[in-house]
Tab-separated table of C-alpha atoms in Angstrom:
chain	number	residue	atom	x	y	z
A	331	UNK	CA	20.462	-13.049	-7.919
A	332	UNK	CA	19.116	-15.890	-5.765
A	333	UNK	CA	16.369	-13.589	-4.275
A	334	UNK	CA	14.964	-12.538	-7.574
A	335	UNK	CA	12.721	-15.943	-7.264
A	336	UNK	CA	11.067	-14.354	-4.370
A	337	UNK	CA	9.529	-11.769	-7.067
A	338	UNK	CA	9.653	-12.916	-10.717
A	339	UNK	CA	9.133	-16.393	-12.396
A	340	UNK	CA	11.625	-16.790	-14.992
A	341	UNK	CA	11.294	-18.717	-18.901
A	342	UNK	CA	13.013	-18.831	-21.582
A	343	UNK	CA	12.170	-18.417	-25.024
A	344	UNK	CA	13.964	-19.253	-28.499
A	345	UNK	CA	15.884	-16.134	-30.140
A	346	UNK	CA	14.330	-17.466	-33.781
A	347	UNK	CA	16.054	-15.096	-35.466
A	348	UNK	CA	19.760	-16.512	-34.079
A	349	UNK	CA	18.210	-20.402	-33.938
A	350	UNK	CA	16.155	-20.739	-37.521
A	351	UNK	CA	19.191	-20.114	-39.261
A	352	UNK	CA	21.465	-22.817	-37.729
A	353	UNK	CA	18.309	-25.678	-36.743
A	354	UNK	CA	15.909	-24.578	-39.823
A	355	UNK	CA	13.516	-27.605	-40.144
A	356	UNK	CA	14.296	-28.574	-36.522
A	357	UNK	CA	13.658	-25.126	-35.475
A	358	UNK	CA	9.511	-25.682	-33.732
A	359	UNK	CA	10.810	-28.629	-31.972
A	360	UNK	CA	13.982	-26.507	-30.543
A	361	UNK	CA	11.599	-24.260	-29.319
A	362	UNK	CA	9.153	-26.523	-27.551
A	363	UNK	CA	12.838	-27.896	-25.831
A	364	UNK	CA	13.605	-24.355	-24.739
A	365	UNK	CA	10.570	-23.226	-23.075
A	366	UNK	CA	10.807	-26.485	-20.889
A	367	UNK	CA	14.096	-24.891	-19.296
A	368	UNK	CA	13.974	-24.897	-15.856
A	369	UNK	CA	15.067	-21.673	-13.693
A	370	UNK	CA	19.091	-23.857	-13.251
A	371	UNK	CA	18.894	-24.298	-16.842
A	372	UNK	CA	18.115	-20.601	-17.543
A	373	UNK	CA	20.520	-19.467	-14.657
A	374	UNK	CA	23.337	-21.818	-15.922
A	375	UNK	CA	23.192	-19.937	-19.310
A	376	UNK	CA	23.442	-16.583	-17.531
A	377	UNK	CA	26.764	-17.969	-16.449
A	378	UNK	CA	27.801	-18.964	-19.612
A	379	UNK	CA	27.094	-22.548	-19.860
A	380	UNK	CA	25.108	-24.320	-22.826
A	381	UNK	CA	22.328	-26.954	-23.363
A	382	UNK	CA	22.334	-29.248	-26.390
A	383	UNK	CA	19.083	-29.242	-28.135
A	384	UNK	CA	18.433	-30.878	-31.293
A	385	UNK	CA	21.964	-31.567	-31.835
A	386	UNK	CA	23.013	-27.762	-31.261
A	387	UNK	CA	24.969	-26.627	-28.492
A	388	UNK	CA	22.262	-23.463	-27.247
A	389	UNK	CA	23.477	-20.459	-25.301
A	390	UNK	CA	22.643	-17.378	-23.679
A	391	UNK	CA	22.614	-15.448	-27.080
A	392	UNK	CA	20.453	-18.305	-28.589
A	393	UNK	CA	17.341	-17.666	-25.815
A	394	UNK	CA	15.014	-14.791	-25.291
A	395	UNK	CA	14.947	-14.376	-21.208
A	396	UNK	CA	11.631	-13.742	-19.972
A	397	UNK	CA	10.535	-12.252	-16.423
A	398	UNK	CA	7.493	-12.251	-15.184
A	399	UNK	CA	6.368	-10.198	-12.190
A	400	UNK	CA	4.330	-11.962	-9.153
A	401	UNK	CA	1.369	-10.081	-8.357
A	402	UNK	CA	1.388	-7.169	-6.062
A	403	UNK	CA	4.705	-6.591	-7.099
A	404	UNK	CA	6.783	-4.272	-9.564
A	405	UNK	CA	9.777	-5.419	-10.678
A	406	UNK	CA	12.916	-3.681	-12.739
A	407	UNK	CA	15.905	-5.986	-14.279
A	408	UNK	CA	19.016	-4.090	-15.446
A	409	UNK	CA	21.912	-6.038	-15.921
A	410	UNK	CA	22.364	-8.578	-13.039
A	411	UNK	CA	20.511	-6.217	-10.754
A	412	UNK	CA	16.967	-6.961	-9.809
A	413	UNK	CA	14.499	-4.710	-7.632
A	414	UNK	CA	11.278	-5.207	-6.702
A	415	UNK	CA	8.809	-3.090	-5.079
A	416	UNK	CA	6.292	-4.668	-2.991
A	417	UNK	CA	2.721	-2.678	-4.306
A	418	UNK	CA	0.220	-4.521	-2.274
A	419	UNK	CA	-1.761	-2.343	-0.161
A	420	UNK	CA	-2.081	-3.316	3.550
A	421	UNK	CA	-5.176	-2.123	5.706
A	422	UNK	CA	-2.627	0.590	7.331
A	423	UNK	CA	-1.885	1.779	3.759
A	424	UNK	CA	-5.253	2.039	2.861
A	425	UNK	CA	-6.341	3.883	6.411
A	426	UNK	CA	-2.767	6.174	5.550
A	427	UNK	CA	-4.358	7.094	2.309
A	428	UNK	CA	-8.126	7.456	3.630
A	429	UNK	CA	-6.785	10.187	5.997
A	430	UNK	CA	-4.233	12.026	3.578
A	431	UNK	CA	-7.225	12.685	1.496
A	432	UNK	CA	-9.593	13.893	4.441
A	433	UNK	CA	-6.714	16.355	5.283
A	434	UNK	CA	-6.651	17.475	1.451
A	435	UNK	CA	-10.396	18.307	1.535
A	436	UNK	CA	-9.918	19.849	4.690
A	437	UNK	CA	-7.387	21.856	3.388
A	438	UNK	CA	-9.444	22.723	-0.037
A	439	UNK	CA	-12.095	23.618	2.268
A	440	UNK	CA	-9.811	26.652	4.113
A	441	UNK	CA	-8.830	28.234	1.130
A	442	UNK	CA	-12.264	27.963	-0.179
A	443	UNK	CA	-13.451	29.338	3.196
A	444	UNK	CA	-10.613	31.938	3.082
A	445	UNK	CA	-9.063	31.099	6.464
A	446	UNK	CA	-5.877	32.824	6.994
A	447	UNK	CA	-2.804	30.192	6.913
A	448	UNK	CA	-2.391	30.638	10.481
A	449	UNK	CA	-6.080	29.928	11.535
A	450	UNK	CA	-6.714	27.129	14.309
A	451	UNK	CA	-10.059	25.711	12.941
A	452	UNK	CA	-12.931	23.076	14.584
A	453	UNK	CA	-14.047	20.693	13.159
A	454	UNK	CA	-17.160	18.112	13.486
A	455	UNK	CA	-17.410	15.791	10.965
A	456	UNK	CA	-20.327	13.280	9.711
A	457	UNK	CA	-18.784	10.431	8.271
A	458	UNK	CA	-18.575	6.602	7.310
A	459	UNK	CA	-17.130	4.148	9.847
A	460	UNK	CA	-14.082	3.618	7.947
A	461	UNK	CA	-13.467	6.708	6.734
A	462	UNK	CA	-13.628	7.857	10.719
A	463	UNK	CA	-11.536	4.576	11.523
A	464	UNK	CA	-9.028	5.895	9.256
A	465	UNK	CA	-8.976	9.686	10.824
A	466	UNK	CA	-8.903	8.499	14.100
A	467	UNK	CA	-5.518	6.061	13.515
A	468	UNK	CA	-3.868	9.543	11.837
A	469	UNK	CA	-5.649	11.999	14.132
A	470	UNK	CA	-2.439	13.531	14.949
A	471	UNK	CA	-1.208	14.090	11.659
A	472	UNK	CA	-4.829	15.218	10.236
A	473	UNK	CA	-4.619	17.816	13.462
A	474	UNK	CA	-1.310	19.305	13.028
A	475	UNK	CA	-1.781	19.538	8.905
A	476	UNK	CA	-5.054	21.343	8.949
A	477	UNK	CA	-4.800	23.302	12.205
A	478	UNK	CA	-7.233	21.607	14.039
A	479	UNK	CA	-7.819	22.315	17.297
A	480	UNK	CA	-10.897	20.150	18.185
A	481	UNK	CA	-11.889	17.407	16.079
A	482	UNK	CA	-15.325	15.839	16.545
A	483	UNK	CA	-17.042	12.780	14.881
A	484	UNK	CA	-20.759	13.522	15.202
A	485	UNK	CA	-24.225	14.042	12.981
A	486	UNK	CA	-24.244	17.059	10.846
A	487	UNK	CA	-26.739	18.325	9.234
A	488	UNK	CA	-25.292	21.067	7.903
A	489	UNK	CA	-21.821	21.525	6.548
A	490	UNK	CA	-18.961	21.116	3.548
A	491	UNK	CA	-20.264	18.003	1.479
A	492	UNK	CA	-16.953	15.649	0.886
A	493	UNK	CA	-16.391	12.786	-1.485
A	494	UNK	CA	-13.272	10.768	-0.789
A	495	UNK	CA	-13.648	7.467	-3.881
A	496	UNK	CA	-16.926	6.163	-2.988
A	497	UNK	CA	-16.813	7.675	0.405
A	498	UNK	CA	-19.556	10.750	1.096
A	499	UNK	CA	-19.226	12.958	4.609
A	500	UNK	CA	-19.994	16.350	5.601
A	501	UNK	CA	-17.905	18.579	7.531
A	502	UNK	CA	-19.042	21.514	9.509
A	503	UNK	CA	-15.404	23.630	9.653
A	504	UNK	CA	-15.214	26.489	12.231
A	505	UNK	CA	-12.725	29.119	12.596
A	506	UNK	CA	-11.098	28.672	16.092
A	507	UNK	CA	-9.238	31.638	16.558
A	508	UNK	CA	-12.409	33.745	16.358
């Protein structure tokens, strides 16, 4: 496919197995002439065409297709059919995954707590700027996850001690419906 430049660099390498038998002697310097294919060359033996190096007519069967993934991507060839999934995190990915782990340690902190599944609960919470940054941008989803009822970012001195990576905070969590 045309788009599969956008995500892999393509090269070609001999088959030396297929090639050393037919070139022998002329085999090294067949191989330097194949890994100077460009991507039409390589393409153009996909669709069945050949290239004539050192005197042999070289096809698809004759090269060892190589693709190499850009970075920040993953990339899956099958056949003719290319996909590529684009694994660079973005700010909002990284804020997306801040918060889906605050609401897992909120969560590990009910059951620890032995709230009943139904119980609203408050909480006040003493933590880093981006960790609050991220909770803030997801507040409704962090809410309506954990049964929060009131969520407040303030100093607390006593509380649930947190570690999300390298990120420390403390959580005072309340039961609400008491």
């Amino acid at each position: 496919d045309a788009n599969e430049d956008t995500v892999v660099s393509i090269s070609a390498k001999a088959n030396f197995k297929v090639l050393g038998r037919v070139l022998g002697p002329r085999m090294k310097e067949a191989a330097q002439a194949i890994e100077q294919f460009t991507d039409q060359d390589i393409r153009a033996l996909e669709a069945g065409e050949t290239r004539e190096i050192a005197g042999h007519p070289v096809g698809i069967n004759e090269i060892e297709i190589r693709r190499t993934k850009h970075e920040g991507i993953e990339v899956e060839t099958e056949g003719e059919v290319t996909v590529a999934l684009d694994t660079e995190l973005t700010p909002e990915l990284e804020q997306e995954g801040l918060a889906r782990e605050f609401v897992n340690r909120l969560q590990n902190i009910r059951k620890t707590r032995d709230f009943n599944v139904a119980d609203r609960i408050r909480v006040i919470a003493s933590v880093p700027e981006s960790l609050q940054a991220a909770v803030e941008s997801f507040r409704e989803y962090v809410c309506s996850e954990t049964l929060t009822e009131e969520l407040r970012f303030e100093s607390v001195d006593q509380g649930e001690e947190i570690e999300i990576g390298d990120l420390r905070a403390t959580l005072r969590v309340e039961n609400a419906s008491a």
